[in-house]
Amino acid sequence: MDLIIRHASLPDGRRDIDIAVQGGRIIAVDHALPMQASQEIDAAGDLVSPPFVDAHFHMDATLSYGQPRVNQSGTLLEGIALWGELKPLLTQDALVERAMQYCDWAVGRGLLAIRSHVDICDDRLLAVEALLEVKKRVAPYIDLQLVAFPQDGIFRSATAFGNLQRAMAMGVDVVGGIPHFERTMADGAESVRLLCEFAAQKGYRVDMHCDESDDPMSRHIETLAFHTQRLGMQGRVTGSHLTSMHSMDNYYVSKLLPLIREAGVSAIANPLINITLQGRHDSYPKRRGMTRVAEMLASGITVAFGQDCTMDPWYSLGSGDMLEVAHMGLHVAQMTGQQAMQQCYAAVTEMPAQILGLDNYGIYAGANADLVILDAGSTIEAIRLRAARRFVIRRGKVISQSPAASASLSLSGRPALADFRLRS
Ligand SMILES: [Zn+2]
């Protein structure tokens, strides 16, 4: 046996579980396994989780904070303008270097699968080439899935559809779109039809930036669900952001959610970005702008939380920490019930793994031995503490370690150490 992890707590609530690993796969999960292994890790009751998965990211823009200048207003529109200034200055080496640095951060945070959009509106397709190179380089430790993203609109930008087809032929995995950014509602709907038909014909998955707007009349998700069921693409299509749903009429939403469910369309909310970029035209009351996460989950729709941005033209913060994303999502959606908090953890693990279509993901005999041991006893505690990732394991090998969080106290008569966890 290569590795045994002893005394693990699992995300589903099972406790005192041993996990045996051989040849990069989990081969047994049970109480007190009788085997021996060349490496043993005593989790001592700590949470052992499958790795974090980010279903929505922009790796071509990440860590470009301050280039060529910072976003002074912190708004979406200044961010798009800033990206337009930065694009002609990009070089492939710099793109690769920044993405590789982010991937290092991701590994340290136990984030081992990422779906990144890549802007295809630059006719040179520099960013596509760069991220395909990064995908190859990080493949031993990160599953990187790329989406061809027409940032400037598939019709609004004259060369976008041709560029998108070229990017797919070069090896990009998923077809993207941005219907709410086309010139008219009709063009938006037409872009959804065109891109879904193209993807269906070629067998690609689809993930569109959809209705990232406070306009309650932005209803491209309805069109996306329609074409998904019409073309038999159930389970392969995702609507990212869907922020307009926050502002939609409740009666309309009561019709919409079953249509999304019937079409098997998944949803991705990006809580850090939605709460900062939406509602900007409001005075008070000020909308939160995040889509209806709890309501979609209750309707049986798969919903993930994504990071979206880290230190780029749209967002000056972030660090690849999906527990920070889950923490923000939980607060913005008011998902404070016990089951709801656990769903927030699933929204950065199991749910995005389903959206990406990852094989052999999870903790069961036969799954890939991709695991994270956290400095927390449960999923809820992991979110509360944004717990340290003590060990990050890929295919049975430890690839990152972090110390547990604690403070050394100097209070007479009190314990010498605080680790922020309740002990009974
Ligand atoms: Zn995005």
Short mmCIF file of N, CA, C and O in Angstrom, two decimals, residues 115-177:
data_model
loop_
_atom_site.label_atom_id
_atom_site.label_comp_id
_atom_site.label_asym_id
_atom_site.label_seq_id
_atom_site.Cartn_x
_atom_site.Cartn_y
_atom_site.Cartn_z
N ARG A 115 -12.08 25.51 -14.17
CA ARG A 115 -12.57 25.85 -15.51
C ARG A 115 -12.31 27.33 -15.73
O ARG A 115 -12.87 28.17 -15.02
N SER A 116 -11.44 27.65 -16.68
CA SER A 116 -11.12 29.05 -16.94
C SER A 116 -11.64 29.47 -18.30
O SER A 116 -11.43 28.79 -19.30
N HIS A 117 -12.30 30.61 -18.34
CA HIS A 117 -12.65 31.24 -19.61
C HIS A 117 -11.38 31.88 -20.16
O HIS A 117 -10.52 32.32 -19.41
N VAL A 118 -11.28 31.91 -21.49
CA VAL A 118 -10.15 32.60 -22.12
C VAL A 118 -10.71 33.44 -23.27
O VAL A 118 -11.45 32.95 -24.12
N ASP A 119 -10.38 34.74 -23.22
CA ASP A 119 -10.92 35.69 -24.19
C ASP A 119 -10.37 35.38 -25.58
O ASP A 119 -9.16 35.33 -25.78
N ILE A 120 -11.30 35.20 -26.56
CA ILE A 120 -10.87 34.85 -27.92
C ILE A 120 -11.06 36.04 -28.88
O ILE A 120 -11.00 35.86 -30.09
N CYS A 121 -11.31 37.24 -28.34
CA CYS A 121 -11.59 38.38 -29.21
C CYS A 121 -10.33 39.10 -29.70
O CYS A 121 -10.41 40.00 -30.54
N ASP A 122 -9.17 38.74 -29.20
CA ASP A 122 -7.89 39.21 -29.73
C ASP A 122 -7.53 38.29 -30.90
O ASP A 122 -7.34 37.09 -30.71
N ASP A 123 -7.47 38.86 -32.12
CA ASP A 123 -7.29 38.02 -33.32
C ASP A 123 -6.00 37.19 -33.28
O ASP A 123 -5.88 36.19 -33.97
N ARG A 124 -5.03 37.61 -32.46
CA ARG A 124 -3.78 36.84 -32.36
C ARG A 124 -3.98 35.53 -31.57
O ARG A 124 -3.13 34.65 -31.62
N LEU A 125 -5.04 35.45 -30.80
CA LEU A 125 -5.31 34.30 -29.92
C LEU A 125 -4.10 33.97 -29.03
O LEU A 125 -3.84 32.81 -28.72
N LEU A 126 -3.42 35.04 -28.61
CA LEU A 126 -2.25 34.88 -27.73
C LEU A 126 -2.61 34.18 -26.42
O LEU A 126 -1.91 33.28 -25.97
N ALA A 127 -3.72 34.62 -25.85
CA ALA A 127 -4.11 34.07 -24.54
C ALA A 127 -4.50 32.60 -24.67
O ALA A 127 -4.25 31.80 -23.77
N VAL A 128 -5.12 32.24 -25.81
CA VAL A 128 -5.48 30.84 -26.02
C VAL A 128 -4.22 29.98 -26.08
O VAL A 128 -4.12 28.96 -25.39
N GLU A 129 -3.24 30.44 -26.87
CA GLU A 129 -1.98 29.68 -26.95
C GLU A 129 -1.33 29.56 -25.59
O GLU A 129 -0.85 28.50 -25.20
N ALA A 130 -1.32 30.68 -24.84
CA ALA A 130 -0.66 30.68 -23.53
C ALA A 130 -1.35 29.70 -22.57
O ALA A 130 -0.69 28.91 -21.90
N LEU A 131 -2.68 29.73 -22.53
CA LEU A 131 -3.37 28.88 -21.55
C LEU A 131 -3.36 27.42 -21.98
O LEU A 131 -3.41 26.53 -21.12
N LEU A 132 -3.30 27.14 -23.27
CA LEU A 132 -3.13 25.74 -23.70
C LEU A 132 -1.77 25.21 -23.23
O LEU A 132 -1.65 24.06 -22.81
N GLU A 133 -0.76 26.10 -23.27
CA GLU A 133 0.57 25.72 -22.77
C GLU A 133 0.51 25.48 -21.25
O GLU A 133 1.05 24.49 -20.75
N VAL A 134 -0.18 26.37 -20.54
CA VAL A 134 -0.31 26.21 -19.08
C VAL A 134 -1.06 24.92 -18.76
O VAL A 134 -0.66 24.17 -17.87
N LYS A 135 -2.12 24.64 -19.51
CA LYS A 135 -2.90 23.43 -19.27
C LYS A 135 -2.00 22.18 -19.35
O LYS A 135 -2.09 21.28 -18.53
N LYS A 136 -1.11 22.18 -20.35
CA LYS A 136 -0.20 21.05 -20.51
C LYS A 136 0.77 20.97 -19.33
O LYS A 136 0.98 19.92 -18.75
N ARG A 137 1.31 22.14 -18.94
CA ARG A 137 2.33 22.14 -17.88
C ARG A 137 1.76 21.72 -16.53
O ARG A 137 2.44 21.07 -15.75
N VAL A 138 0.52 22.14 -16.22
CA VAL A 138 -0.01 21.86 -14.87
C VAL A 138 -0.77 20.54 -14.81
O VAL A 138 -1.21 20.14 -13.73
N ALA A 139 -0.91 19.86 -15.96
CA ALA A 139 -1.74 18.64 -16.01
C ALA A 139 -1.39 17.61 -14.93
O ALA A 139 -2.29 16.94 -14.41
N PRO A 140 -0.11 17.46 -14.52
CA PRO A 140 0.15 16.48 -13.46
C PRO A 140 -0.54 16.81 -12.14
O PRO A 140 -0.75 15.91 -11.34
N TYR A 141 -0.89 18.09 -11.91
CA TYR A 141 -1.48 18.42 -10.60
C TYR A 141 -2.77 19.23 -10.65
O TYR A 141 -3.47 19.32 -9.65
N ILE A 142 -3.11 19.81 -11.80
CA ILE A 142 -4.39 20.55 -11.88
C ILE A 142 -5.11 20.14 -13.17
O ILE A 142 -4.50 20.11 -14.24
N ASP A 143 -6.40 19.83 -13.06
CA ASP A 143 -7.23 19.65 -14.25
C ASP A 143 -7.71 21.03 -14.66
O ASP A 143 -8.55 21.63 -14.00
N LEU A 144 -7.14 21.54 -15.75
CA LEU A 144 -7.52 22.86 -16.24
C LEU A 144 -8.38 22.70 -17.49
O LEU A 144 -7.93 22.12 -18.48
N GLN A 145 -9.60 23.19 -17.42
CA GLN A 145 -10.54 23.12 -18.55
C GLN A 145 -10.71 24.54 -19.08
O GLN A 145 -10.88 25.46 -18.29
N LEU A 146 -10.66 24.73 -20.39
CA LEU A 146 -10.72 26.07 -20.97
C LEU A 146 -12.02 26.30 -21.73
O LEU A 146 -12.51 25.41 -22.44
N VAL A 147 -12.56 27.50 -21.60
CA VAL A 147 -13.78 27.92 -22.29
C VAL A 147 -13.44 29.04 -23.26
O VAL A 147 -12.82 30.04 -22.86
N ALA A 148 -13.84 28.92 -24.51
CA ALA A 148 -13.63 29.98 -25.50
C ALA A 148 -14.65 31.09 -25.25
O ALA A 148 -15.84 30.92 -25.52
N PHE A 149 -14.17 32.22 -24.75
CA PHE A 149 -15.05 33.28 -24.24
C PHE A 149 -14.98 34.52 -25.12
O PHE A 149 -13.96 35.21 -25.16
N PRO A 150 -16.08 34.83 -25.84
CA PRO A 150 -16.10 36.03 -26.69
C PRO A 150 -16.46 37.27 -25.87
O PRO A 150 -17.59 37.76 -25.93
N GLN A 151 -15.48 37.82 -25.15
CA GLN A 151 -15.71 38.94 -24.23
C GLN A 151 -16.45 40.11 -24.89
O GLN A 151 -17.31 40.75 -24.28
N ASP A 152 -16.13 40.40 -26.17
CA ASP A 152 -16.70 41.57 -26.83
C ASP A 152 -18.00 41.27 -27.59
O ASP A 152 -18.53 42.13 -28.28
N GLY A 153 -18.51 40.02 -27.46
CA GLY A 153 -19.77 39.66 -28.12
C GLY A 153 -19.52 38.89 -29.41
O GLY A 153 -18.67 39.27 -30.21
N ILE A 154 -20.28 37.82 -29.63
CA ILE A 154 -20.03 36.97 -30.80
C ILE A 154 -20.49 37.66 -32.09
O ILE A 154 -19.93 37.44 -33.16
N PHE A 155 -21.50 38.55 -31.99
CA PHE A 155 -21.91 39.35 -33.15
C PHE A 155 -21.32 40.75 -33.10
O PHE A 155 -21.03 41.36 -34.12
N ARG A 156 -21.15 41.29 -31.87
CA ARG A 156 -20.69 42.66 -31.72
C ARG A 156 -19.24 42.81 -32.17
O ARG A 156 -18.81 43.87 -32.61
N SER A 157 -18.49 41.73 -32.05
CA SER A 157 -17.10 41.73 -32.53
C SER A 157 -17.06 40.93 -33.82
O SER A 157 -17.42 39.76 -33.84
N ALA A 158 -16.61 41.58 -34.92
CA ALA A 158 -16.76 41.00 -36.26
C ALA A 158 -16.04 39.66 -36.42
O ALA A 158 -16.49 38.78 -37.15
N THR A 159 -14.91 39.49 -35.72
CA THR A 159 -14.11 38.27 -35.94
C THR A 159 -14.32 37.21 -34.86
O THR A 159 -13.68 36.16 -34.89
N ALA A 160 -15.24 37.47 -33.92
CA ALA A 160 -15.32 36.61 -32.74
C ALA A 160 -15.70 35.16 -33.06
O ALA A 160 -15.07 34.23 -32.54
N PHE A 161 -16.70 34.95 -33.93
CA PHE A 161 -17.13 33.56 -34.15
C PHE A 161 -16.05 32.74 -34.86
O PHE A 161 -15.79 31.59 -34.51
N GLY A 162 -15.39 33.38 -35.82
CA GLY A 162 -14.27 32.71 -36.48
C GLY A 162 -13.15 32.38 -35.49
O GLY A 162 -12.60 31.28 -35.50
N ASN A 163 -12.84 33.37 -34.63
CA ASN A 163 -11.80 33.13 -33.62
C ASN A 163 -12.20 32.00 -32.68
O ASN A 163 -11.38 31.17 -32.29
N LEU A 164 -13.50 31.97 -32.29
CA LEU A 164 -13.97 30.92 -31.38
C LEU A 164 -13.80 29.54 -32.02
O LEU A 164 -13.31 28.60 -31.37
N GLN A 165 -14.13 29.44 -33.31
CA GLN A 165 -13.97 28.14 -33.99
C GLN A 165 -12.50 27.74 -34.07
O GLN A 165 -12.16 26.57 -33.87
N ARG A 166 -11.62 28.74 -34.32
CA ARG A 166 -10.18 28.44 -34.35
C ARG A 166 -9.70 27.98 -32.98
O ARG A 166 -8.92 27.02 -32.87
N ALA A 167 -10.16 28.65 -31.93
CA ALA A 167 -9.73 28.30 -30.56
C ALA A 167 -10.15 26.87 -30.23
O ALA A 167 -9.38 26.10 -29.64
N MET A 168 -11.38 26.49 -30.62
CA MET A 168 -11.85 25.12 -30.34
C MET A 168 -10.97 24.12 -31.09
O MET A 168 -10.60 23.08 -30.54
N ALA A 169 -10.63 24.45 -32.33
CA ALA A 169 -9.79 23.55 -33.13
C ALA A 169 -8.39 23.41 -32.53
O ALA A 169 -7.73 22.39 -32.68
N MET A 170 -7.94 24.46 -31.82
CA MET A 170 -6.61 24.41 -31.20
C MET A 170 -6.60 23.56 -29.93
O MET A 170 -5.53 23.23 -29.42
N GLY A 171 -7.78 23.25 -29.38
CA GLY A 171 -7.81 22.38 -28.20
C GLY A 171 -8.55 22.94 -27.01
O GLY A 171 -8.52 22.35 -25.92
N VAL A 172 -9.23 24.08 -27.16
CA VAL A 172 -10.07 24.60 -26.08
C VAL A 172 -11.26 23.65 -25.91
O VAL A 172 -11.74 23.05 -26.88
N ASP A 173 -11.74 23.48 -24.67
CA ASP A 173 -12.68 22.40 -24.36
C ASP A 173 -14.16 22.78 -24.48
O ASP A 173 -14.98 21.94 -24.82
N VAL A 174 -14.51 24.01 -24.10
CA VAL A 174 -15.91 24.37 -23.87
C VAL A 174 -16.26 25.63 -24.67
O VAL A 174 -15.43 26.53 -24.79
N VAL A 175 -17.48 25.70 -25.19
CA VAL A 175 -17.95 26.86 -25.94
C VAL A 175 -18.56 27.89 -24.98
O VAL A 175 -19.45 27.55 -24.20
N GLY A 176 -18.08 29.13 -25.04
CA GLY A 176 -18.60 30.20 -24.20
C GLY A 176 -19.50 31.14 -24.97
O GLY A 176 -19.74 30.97 -26.18
N GLY A 177 -19.99 32.17 -24.28
CA GLY A 177 -20.85 33.17 -24.91
C GLY A 177 -21.11 34.29 -23.93
O GLY A 177 -20.74 34.20 -22.75
#
